[in-house]
Amino acid sequence: MNSRNRGKNTGDDTLFSSEKQLGKLRLAVQDMHYLLTREYPEKSASVLVGHRYRLKPRQIQAVRGASASEQQLYQRKSKQQKASDLKGKTVYLDGFNVLILLESLLSEAYIFEGLDRCFRDLSEVHGTYKRVNQTLKAIELVEAFYRKNEIQKLIWVFDQPVSNSGRIKQIILDFSRENNLNWEAELQYNPDKFLVESSEIIISSDAWILDHCKEWFNLIGYLIEEESPPVNLLKTY
């Protein structure tokens, strides 16, 4: 797998770095929240908000990721677990969601904190996962979290249809063996469905998973607070 960064796209500084653009983004998130709470479809709401604030596609993507209805926020918060709840537990980790987000964070790409206090980026797999310079560091951050919270077992779940998923699974297993970790890694054709049907605590920032799983933990928020990695963070509220 090629080694590279997962940092900012060309033009992201123009879209997100100024107070004017950030202010516009926050207003758009407020409007999206209003519309979603009144049961507007997400796509229609994002079109309305995008037109109103003259947003570019990547800005609309950030707004959609950061937004949620009042009901979604209430339900997500009610299912969120604390770090102290993890000791001795088996935890499932949404592999590509978490790994790519951590790689983006460590590459100093823009990371957006949404209304649900979850963190999201603008990266996409597009059917192929490529290892980057920050992959090992991202895995090491997960190791630090795993050890500090005395988790009994951590299971990484990756999308089998994504090219190179078998390779990153093997990287995780090799890292686990070398560092004496009780980790597993598996491939699933429909990992989102697999995760929400699990009775264990789930680590993900995927909105659909958060809405449908039984319990979840905000790993990225925890790592930002506990490990203090360099992060190019934008709050959207």
JSON list of N, CA, C and O in Angstrom, two decimals, residues 20 96 151 190 195 204:
[
{"chain": "A", "resi": 20, "resn": "LYS", "atom": "N", "xyz": [-15.30, 34.23, 8.92]},
{"chain": "A", "resi": 20, "resn": "LYS", "atom": "CA", "xyz": [-16.49, 34.43, 8.10]},
{"chain": "A", "resi": 20, "resn": "LYS", "atom": "C", "xyz": [-17.07, 33.09, 7.64]},
{"chain": "A", "resi": 20, "resn": "LYS", "atom": "O", "xyz": [-18.27, 32.84, 7.75]},
{"chain": "A", "resi": 96, "resn": "PHE", "atom": "N", "xyz": [-12.75, 1.26, 9.47]},
{"chain": "A", "resi": 96, "resn": "PHE", "atom": "CA", "xyz": [-12.38, 2.33, 8.55]},
{"chain": "A", "resi": 96, "resn": "PHE", "atom": "C", "xyz": [-12.84, 3.69, 9.06]},
{"chain": "A", "resi": 96, "resn": "PHE", "atom": "O", "xyz": [-12.15, 4.70, 8.89]},
{"chain": "A", "resi": 151, "resn": "ILE", "atom": "N", "xyz": [-9.72, -2.52, 28.76]},
{"chain": "A", "resi": 151, "resn": "ILE", "atom": "CA", "xyz": [-10.75, -3.19, 27.97]},
{"chain": "A", "resi": 151, "resn": "ILE", "atom": "C", "xyz": [-10.37, -4.67, 27.83]},
{"chain": "A", "resi": 151, "resn": "ILE", "atom": "O", "xyz": [-9.21, -5.00, 27.60]},
{"chain": "A", "resi": 190, "resn": "ASN", "atom": "N", "xyz": [-21.41, -6.31, 5.39]},
{"chain": "A", "resi": 190, "resn": "ASN", "atom": "CA", "xyz": [-22.25, -5.19, 5.81]},
{"chain": "A", "resi": 190, "resn": "ASN", "atom": "C", "xyz": [-21.91, -4.85, 7.25]},
{"chain": "A", "resi": 190, "resn": "ASN", "atom": "O", "xyz": [-22.65, -5.18, 8.18]},
{"chain": "A", "resi": 195, "resn": "LEU", "atom": "N", "xyz": [-22.60, -4.20, 13.20]},
{"chain": "A", "resi": 195, "resn": "LEU", "atom": "CA", "xyz": [-22.30, -3.45, 14.42]},
{"chain": "A", "resi": 195, "resn": "LEU", "atom": "C", "xyz": [-23.57, -3.11, 15.20]},
{"chain": "A", "resi": 195, "resn": "LEU", "atom": "O", "xyz": [-23.61, -3.24, 16.43]},
{"chain": "A", "resi": 204, "resn": "SER", "atom": "N", "xyz": [-17.73, 4.35, 16.99]},
{"chain": "A", "resi": 204, "resn": "SER", "atom": "CA", "xyz": [-17.93, 4.85, 15.64]},
{"chain": "A", "resi": 204, "resn": "SER", "atom": "C", "xyz": [-18.42, 6.29, 15.74]},
{"chain": "A", "resi": 204, "resn": "SER", "atom": "O", "xyz": [-18.95, 6.71, 16.79]}
]
